Short mmCIF file of C-alpha atoms in Angstrom, two decimals:
data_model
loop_
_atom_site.label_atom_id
_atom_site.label_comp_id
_atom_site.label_asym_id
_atom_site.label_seq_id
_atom_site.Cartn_x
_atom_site.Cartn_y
_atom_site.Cartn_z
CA UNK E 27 0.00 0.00 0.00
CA UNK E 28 2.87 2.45 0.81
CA UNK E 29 4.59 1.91 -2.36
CA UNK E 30 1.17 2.09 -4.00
CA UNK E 31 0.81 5.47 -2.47
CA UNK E 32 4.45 6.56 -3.30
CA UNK E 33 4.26 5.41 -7.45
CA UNK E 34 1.02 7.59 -7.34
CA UNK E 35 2.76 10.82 -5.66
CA UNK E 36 5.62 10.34 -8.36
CA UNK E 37 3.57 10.62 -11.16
CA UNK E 38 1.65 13.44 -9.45
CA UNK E 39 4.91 15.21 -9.41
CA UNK E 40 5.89 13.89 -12.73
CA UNK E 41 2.64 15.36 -14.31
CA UNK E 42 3.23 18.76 -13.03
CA UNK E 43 6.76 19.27 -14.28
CA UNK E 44 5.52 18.28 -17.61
CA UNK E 45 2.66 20.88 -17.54
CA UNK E 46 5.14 23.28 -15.92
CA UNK E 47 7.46 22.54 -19.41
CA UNK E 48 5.05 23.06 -21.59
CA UNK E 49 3.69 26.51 -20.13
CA UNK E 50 5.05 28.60 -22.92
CA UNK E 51 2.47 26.53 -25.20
CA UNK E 52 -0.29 27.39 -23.24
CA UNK E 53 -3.18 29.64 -24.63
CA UNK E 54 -5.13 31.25 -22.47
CA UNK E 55 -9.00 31.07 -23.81
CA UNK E 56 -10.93 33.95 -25.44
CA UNK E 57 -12.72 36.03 -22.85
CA UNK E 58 -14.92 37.07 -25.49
CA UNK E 59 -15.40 38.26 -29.52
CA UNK E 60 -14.22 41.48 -28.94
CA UNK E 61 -11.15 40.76 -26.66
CA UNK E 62 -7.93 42.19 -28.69
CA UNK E 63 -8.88 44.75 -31.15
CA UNK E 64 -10.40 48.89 -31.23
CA UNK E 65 -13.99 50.00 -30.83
CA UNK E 66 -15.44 52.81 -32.86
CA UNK E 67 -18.40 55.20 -31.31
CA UNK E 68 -20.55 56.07 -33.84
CA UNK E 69 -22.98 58.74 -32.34
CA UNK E 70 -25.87 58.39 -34.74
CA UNK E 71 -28.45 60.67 -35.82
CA UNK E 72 -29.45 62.86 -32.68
CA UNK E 73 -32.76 62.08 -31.58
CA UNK E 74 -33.03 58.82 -32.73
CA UNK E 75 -31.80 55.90 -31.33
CA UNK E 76 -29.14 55.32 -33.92
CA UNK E 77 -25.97 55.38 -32.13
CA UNK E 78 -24.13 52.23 -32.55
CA UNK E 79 -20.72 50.01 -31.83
CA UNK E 80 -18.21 48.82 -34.61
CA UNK E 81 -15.40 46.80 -33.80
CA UNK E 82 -12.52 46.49 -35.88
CA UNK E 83 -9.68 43.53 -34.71
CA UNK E 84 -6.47 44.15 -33.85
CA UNK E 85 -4.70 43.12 -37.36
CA UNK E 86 -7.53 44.84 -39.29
CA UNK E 87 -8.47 41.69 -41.09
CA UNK E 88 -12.12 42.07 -38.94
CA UNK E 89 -15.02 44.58 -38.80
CA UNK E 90 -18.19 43.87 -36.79
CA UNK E 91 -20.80 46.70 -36.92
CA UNK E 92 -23.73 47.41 -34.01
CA UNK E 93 -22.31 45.14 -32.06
CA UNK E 94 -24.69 46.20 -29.04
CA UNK E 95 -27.73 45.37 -30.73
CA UNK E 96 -26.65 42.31 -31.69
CA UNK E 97 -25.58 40.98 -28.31
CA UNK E 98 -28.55 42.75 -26.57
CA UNK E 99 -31.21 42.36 -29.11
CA UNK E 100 -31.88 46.04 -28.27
CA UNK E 101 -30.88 49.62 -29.73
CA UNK E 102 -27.89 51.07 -27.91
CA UNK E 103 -29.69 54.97 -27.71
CA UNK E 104 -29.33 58.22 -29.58
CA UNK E 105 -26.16 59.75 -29.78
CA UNK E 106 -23.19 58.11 -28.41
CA UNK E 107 -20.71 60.26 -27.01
CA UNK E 108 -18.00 58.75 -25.22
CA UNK E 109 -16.25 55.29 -24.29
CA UNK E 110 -14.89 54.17 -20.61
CA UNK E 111 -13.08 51.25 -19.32
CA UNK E 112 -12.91 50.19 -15.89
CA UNK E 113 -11.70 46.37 -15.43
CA UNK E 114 -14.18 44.06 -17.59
CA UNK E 115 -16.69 46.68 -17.83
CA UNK E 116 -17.35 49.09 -20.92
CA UNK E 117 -18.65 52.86 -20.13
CA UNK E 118 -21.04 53.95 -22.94
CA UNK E 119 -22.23 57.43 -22.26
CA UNK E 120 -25.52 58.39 -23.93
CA UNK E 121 -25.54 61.52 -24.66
CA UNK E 122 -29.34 62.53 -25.65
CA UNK E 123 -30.52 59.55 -24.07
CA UNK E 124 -29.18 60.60 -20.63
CA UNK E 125 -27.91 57.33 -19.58
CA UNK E 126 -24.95 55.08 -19.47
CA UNK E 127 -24.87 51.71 -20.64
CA UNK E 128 -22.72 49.43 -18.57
CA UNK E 129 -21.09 46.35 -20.80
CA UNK E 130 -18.87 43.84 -20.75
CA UNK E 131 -16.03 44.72 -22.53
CA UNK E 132 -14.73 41.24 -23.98
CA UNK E 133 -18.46 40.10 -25.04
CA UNK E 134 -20.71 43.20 -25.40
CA UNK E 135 -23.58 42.21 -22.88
CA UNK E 136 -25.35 44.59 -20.96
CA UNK E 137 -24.66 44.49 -17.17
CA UNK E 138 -25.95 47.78 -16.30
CA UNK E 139 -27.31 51.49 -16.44
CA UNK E 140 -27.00 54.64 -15.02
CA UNK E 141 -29.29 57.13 -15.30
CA UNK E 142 -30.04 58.90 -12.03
CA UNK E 143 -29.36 62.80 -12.03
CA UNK E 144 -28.28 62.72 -15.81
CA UNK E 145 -28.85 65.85 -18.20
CA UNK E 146 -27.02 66.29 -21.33
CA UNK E 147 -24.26 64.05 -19.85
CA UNK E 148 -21.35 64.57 -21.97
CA UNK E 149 -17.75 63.08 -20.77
CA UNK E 150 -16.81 60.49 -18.09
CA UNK E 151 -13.41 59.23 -16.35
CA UNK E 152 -12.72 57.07 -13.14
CA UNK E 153 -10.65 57.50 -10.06
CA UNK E 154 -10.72 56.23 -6.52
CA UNK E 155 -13.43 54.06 -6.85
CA UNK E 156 -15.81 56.07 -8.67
CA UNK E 157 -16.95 57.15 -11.56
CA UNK E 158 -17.34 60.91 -12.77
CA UNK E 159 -19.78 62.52 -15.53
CA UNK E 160 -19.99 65.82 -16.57
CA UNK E 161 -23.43 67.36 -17.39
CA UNK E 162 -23.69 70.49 -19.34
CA UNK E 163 -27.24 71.50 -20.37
CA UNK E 164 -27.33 73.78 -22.70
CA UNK E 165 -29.08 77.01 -20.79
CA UNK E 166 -29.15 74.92 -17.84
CA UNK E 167 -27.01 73.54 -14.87
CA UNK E 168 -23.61 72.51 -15.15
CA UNK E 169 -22.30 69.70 -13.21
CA UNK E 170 -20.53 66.58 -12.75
CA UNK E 171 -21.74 63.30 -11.05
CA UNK E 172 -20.54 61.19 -9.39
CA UNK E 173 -21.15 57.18 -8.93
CA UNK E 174 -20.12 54.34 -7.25
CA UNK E 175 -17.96 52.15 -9.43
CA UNK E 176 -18.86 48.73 -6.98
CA UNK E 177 -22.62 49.09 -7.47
CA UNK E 178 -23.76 52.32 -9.65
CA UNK E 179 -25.01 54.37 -7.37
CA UNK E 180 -25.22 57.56 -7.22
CA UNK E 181 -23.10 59.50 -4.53
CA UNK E 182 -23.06 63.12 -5.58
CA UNK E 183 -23.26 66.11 -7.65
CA UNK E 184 -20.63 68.96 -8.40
CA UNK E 185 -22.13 72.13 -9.02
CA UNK E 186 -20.19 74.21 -11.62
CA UNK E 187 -21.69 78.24 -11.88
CA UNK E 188 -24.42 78.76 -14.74
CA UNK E 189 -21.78 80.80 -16.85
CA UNK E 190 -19.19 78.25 -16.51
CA UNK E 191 -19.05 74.68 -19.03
CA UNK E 192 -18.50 71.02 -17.77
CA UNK E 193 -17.17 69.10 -20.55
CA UNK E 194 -14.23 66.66 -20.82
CA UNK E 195 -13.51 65.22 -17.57
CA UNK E 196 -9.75 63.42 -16.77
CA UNK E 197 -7.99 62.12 -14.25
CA UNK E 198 -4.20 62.63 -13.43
CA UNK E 199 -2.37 61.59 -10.35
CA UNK E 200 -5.53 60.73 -8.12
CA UNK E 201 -7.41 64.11 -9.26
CA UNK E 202 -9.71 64.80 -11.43
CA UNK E 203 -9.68 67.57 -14.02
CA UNK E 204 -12.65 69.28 -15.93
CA UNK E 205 -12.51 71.19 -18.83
CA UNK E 206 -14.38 74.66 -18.74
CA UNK E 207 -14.66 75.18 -22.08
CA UNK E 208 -16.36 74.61 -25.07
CA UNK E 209 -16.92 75.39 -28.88
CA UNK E 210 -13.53 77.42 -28.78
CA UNK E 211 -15.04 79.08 -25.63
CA UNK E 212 -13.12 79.11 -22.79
CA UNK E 213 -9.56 78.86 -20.99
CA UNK E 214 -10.23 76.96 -17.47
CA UNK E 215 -9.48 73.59 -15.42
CA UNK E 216 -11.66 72.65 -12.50
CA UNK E 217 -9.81 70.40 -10.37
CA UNK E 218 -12.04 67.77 -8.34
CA UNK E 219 -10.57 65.84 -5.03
CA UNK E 220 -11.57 62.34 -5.46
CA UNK E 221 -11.29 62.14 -1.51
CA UNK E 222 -13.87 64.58 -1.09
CA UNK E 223 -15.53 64.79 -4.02
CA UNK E 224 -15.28 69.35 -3.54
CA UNK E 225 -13.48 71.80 -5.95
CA UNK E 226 -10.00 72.59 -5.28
CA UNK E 227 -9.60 75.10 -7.53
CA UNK E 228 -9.36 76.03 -11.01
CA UNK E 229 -6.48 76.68 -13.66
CA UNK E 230 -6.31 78.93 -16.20
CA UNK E 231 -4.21 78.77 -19.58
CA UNK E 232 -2.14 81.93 -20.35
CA UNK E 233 -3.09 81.17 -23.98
CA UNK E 234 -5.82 80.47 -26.48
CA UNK E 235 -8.92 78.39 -26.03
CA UNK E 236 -9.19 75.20 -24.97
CA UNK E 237 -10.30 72.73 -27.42
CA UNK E 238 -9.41 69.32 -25.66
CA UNK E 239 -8.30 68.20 -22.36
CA UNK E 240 -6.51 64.50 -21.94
CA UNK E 241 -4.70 62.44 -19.67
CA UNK E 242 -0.63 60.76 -20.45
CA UNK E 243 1.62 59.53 -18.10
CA UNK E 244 0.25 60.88 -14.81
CA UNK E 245 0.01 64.25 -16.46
CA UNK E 246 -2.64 66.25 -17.74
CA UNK E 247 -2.14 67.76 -21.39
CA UNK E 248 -4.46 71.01 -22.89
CA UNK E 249 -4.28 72.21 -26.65
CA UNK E 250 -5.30 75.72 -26.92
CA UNK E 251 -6.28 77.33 -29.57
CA UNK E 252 -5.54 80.52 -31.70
CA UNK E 253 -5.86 82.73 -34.57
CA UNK E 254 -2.23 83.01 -35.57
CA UNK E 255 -0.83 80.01 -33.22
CA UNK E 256 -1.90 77.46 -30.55
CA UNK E 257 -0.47 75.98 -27.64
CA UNK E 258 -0.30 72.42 -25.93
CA UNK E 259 0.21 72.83 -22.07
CA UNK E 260 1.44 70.00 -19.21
CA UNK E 261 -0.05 70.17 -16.48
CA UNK E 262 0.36 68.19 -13.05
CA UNK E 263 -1.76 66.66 -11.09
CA UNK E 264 -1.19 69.79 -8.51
CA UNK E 265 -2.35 72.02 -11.47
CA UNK E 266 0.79 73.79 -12.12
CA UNK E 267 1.80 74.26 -15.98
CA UNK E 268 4.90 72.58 -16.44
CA UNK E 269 5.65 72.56 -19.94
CA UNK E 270 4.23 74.99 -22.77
CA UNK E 271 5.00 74.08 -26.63
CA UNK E 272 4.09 76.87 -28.97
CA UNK E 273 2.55 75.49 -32.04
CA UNK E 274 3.68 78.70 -34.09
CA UNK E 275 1.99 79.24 -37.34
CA UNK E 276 -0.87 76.77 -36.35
CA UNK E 277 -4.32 78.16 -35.95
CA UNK E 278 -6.60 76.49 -34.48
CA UNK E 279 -5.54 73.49 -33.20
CA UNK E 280 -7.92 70.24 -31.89
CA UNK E 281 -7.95 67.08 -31.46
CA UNK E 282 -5.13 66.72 -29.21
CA UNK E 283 -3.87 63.07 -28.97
CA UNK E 284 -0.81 61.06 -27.87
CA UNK E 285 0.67 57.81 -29.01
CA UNK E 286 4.77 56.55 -28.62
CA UNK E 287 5.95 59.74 -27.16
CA UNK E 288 4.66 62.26 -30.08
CA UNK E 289 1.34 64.55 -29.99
CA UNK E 290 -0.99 64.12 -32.45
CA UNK E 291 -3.37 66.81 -33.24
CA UNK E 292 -5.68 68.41 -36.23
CA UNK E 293 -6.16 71.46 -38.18
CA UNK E 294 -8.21 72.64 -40.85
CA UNK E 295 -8.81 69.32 -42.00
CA UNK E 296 -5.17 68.15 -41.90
CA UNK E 297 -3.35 65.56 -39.30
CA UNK E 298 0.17 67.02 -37.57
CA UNK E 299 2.35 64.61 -35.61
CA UNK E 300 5.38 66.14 -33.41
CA UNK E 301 7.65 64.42 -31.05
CA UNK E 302 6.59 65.23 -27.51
CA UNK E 303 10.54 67.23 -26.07
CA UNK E 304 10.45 68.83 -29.50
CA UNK E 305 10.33 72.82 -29.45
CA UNK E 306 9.79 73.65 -32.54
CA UNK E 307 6.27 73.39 -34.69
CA UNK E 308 6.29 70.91 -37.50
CA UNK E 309 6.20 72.92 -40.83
CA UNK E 310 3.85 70.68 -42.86
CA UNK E 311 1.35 68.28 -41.96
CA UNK E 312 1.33 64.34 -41.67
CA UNK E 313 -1.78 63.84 -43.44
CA UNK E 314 -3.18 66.66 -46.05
CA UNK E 315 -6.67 65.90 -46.77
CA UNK E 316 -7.41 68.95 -48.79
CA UNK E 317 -4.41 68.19 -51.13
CA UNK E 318 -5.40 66.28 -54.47
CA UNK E 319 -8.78 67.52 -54.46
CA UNK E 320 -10.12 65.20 -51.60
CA UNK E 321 -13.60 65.41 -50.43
CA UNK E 322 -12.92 64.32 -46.93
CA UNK E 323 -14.56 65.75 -43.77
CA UNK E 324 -12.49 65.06 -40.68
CA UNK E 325 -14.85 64.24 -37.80
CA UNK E 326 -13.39 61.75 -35.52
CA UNK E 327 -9.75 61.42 -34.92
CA UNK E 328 -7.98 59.13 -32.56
CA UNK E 329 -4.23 57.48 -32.26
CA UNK E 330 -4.37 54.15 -30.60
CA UNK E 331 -1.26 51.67 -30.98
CA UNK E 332 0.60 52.87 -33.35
CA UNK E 333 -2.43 53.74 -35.68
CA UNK E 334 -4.29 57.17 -36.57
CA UNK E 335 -8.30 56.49 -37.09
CA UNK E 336 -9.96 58.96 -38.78
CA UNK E 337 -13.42 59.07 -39.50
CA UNK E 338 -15.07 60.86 -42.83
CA UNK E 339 -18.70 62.20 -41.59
CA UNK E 340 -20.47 64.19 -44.43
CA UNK E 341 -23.75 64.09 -42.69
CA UNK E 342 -25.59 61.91 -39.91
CA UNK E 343 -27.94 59.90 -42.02
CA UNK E 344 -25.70 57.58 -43.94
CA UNK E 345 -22.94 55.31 -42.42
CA UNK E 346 -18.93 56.85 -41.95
CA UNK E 347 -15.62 55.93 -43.54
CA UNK E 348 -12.55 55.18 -40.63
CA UNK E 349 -9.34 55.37 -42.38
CA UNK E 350 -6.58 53.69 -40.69
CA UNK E 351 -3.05 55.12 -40.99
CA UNK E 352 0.14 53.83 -39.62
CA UNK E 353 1.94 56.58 -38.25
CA UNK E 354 4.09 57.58 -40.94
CA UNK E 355 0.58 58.65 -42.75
CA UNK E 356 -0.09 55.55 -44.80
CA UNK E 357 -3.06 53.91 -45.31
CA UNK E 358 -3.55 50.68 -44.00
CA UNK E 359 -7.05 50.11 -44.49
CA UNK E 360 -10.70 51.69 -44.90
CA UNK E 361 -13.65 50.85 -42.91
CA UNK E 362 -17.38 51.65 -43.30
CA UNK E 363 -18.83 51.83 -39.74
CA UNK E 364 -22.01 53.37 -38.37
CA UNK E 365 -23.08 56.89 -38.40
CA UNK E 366 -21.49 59.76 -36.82
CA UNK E 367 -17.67 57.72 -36.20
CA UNK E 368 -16.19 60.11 -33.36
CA UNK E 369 -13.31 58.38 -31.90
CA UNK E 370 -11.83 54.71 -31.27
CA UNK E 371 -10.80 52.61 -28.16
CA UNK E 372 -8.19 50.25 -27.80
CA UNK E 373 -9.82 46.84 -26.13
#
């Protein structure tokens, strides 16, 4: 019986030095159809419940359109605005529906909604266990909520004045920043304490108007723009201005975004790429869509992996074309995805 027993602890131990071997073969299984590639918000037609999903894999060999409604057998709302992640869960902020839809990232099925307190909900982020909407109504109140990541619930609402904005909403360093600005209108930061949930204070750009507000590396990052020039500013998570890079000879800079160490950012229908220590402007674009004639309209623009998506929107009735660059400007590949195509997320 003894030796019995000690054969079968041998080839116990035998069995799990020959799975421990053969580790580096292992696969680990799918958590779902939409684990390794980009999704595409595609606002639809406002006010109708058009607004939709695309998802495009990771080698571009793959496009699934309205994936919501096909995994929930219902429509996803009317205008989709904006895309967060938090662990296995998908963020989909609804703008003229005032909700958001709570998904699971890897297979698309709903797991949730928020709608309490929502009006004209426009950007969200998360920090400290929560997660934060702005809410600007036009000729109304101007706030941000905030929600419990753990079960949805509501916990409170930010005030902002009636003359102020609340639109895109980051976080940097355990604080979170919103942009007071809007339609080239405005120059301001409000920064939140996510211990607290009150106003610290705000922060003001010497320069131009802010046209987008995102998060890098701990750090917050501002283009401004301007009639003659425009400006991206650092900022840290303190609120002090760090870094200014003059973008001289640019007007009217957008679209700020940051992939591999260089900014990324739009004007006048044309795509500029600089590297990020770099002090001088670059002189000619990336990507010229108004050379050659083009009839392109540049609506969404994001750079996610080494790849520039950038979305053709001539009107809100008829689906969009996503172009997909590499980073040197050349195409890789086109995509027709749902209407309104405003940005893309890495999954």
């Amino acid at each position: 019986m003894k030796f019995n027993r000690l054969f079968q602890l041998l080839l116990a131990l035998i069995l799990v030095i020959n799975v421990s071997c053969s580790d580096d073969e292992y696969v680990m299984p799918s958590r779902g159809d939409y684990e390794n590639g980009y999704f595409i918000a595609n606002e639809g037609n406002f006010g109708t419940p058009t607004a939709s999903v695309s998802f495009i894999s990771k080698d571009l060999s793959v496009l699934e359109n309205d994936i919501y409604k096909k995994n929930n057998n219902e429509n996803l709302g009317d205008v989709l605005q904006t895309i967060t992640f938090s662990d296995d869960r998908a963020f989909l902020l609804l703008n003229n529906s005032n909700k958001v839809q709570v998904v699971n990232r890897y297979n698309f099925k709903k797991t949730g909604e928020i709608t309490a307190q929502l009006d004209n909900p426009r950007y969200m982020t998360i920090s400290n266990g929560n997660l934060y909407v702005s809410n600007d109504k036009y000729n109304g109140a101007k706030y941000v909520n905030v929600y419990k990541l753990s079960d949805l619930s509501f916990v409170k609402k930010i005030p902002f004045a009636s003359t102020s904005t609340a639109e895109r909403v980051v976080e940097a360093g355990g604080t979170v920043f919103v942009q007071n600005a809007t339609y080239s209108y405005g120059s301001t930061l409000t920064r939140i304490n996510t211990s607290t949930n009150e106003i610290i204070n705000t922060v003001s750009v010497p320069n131009g108007e802010i046209e987008k507000t995102i998060s890098y590396n701990n750090n917050v990052y501002v283009i401004a723009s301007g009639t003659s020039n425009s400006y991206i500013y650092e900022i840290s998570p303190a609120g002090t201005i760090t870094k200014t890079t003059t973008l001289t000879g640019i007007a009217n800079a957008r679209n700020l975004e940051i992939d591999g160490g260089k900014y990324y950012f739009t004007s006048s229908n044309k795509i500029y790429s600089m590297d990020m220590n770099a002090t001088t402007a670059p002189s000619t674009p990336l990507i010229n869509f108004v050379d050659g004639g083009q009839y392109f309209t540049l609506y969404g623009f994001s750079v996610k992996d080494g790849k520039i998506f950038a979305s053709d929107v001539k009107n809100f009735t008829a689906p969009s074309e996503v172009t997909v660059y590499n980073t040197s400007g050349t195409v890789l590949k086109k995509f027709v995805t749902g209407i309104g195509s405003n940005a893309a997320y890495m999954n």
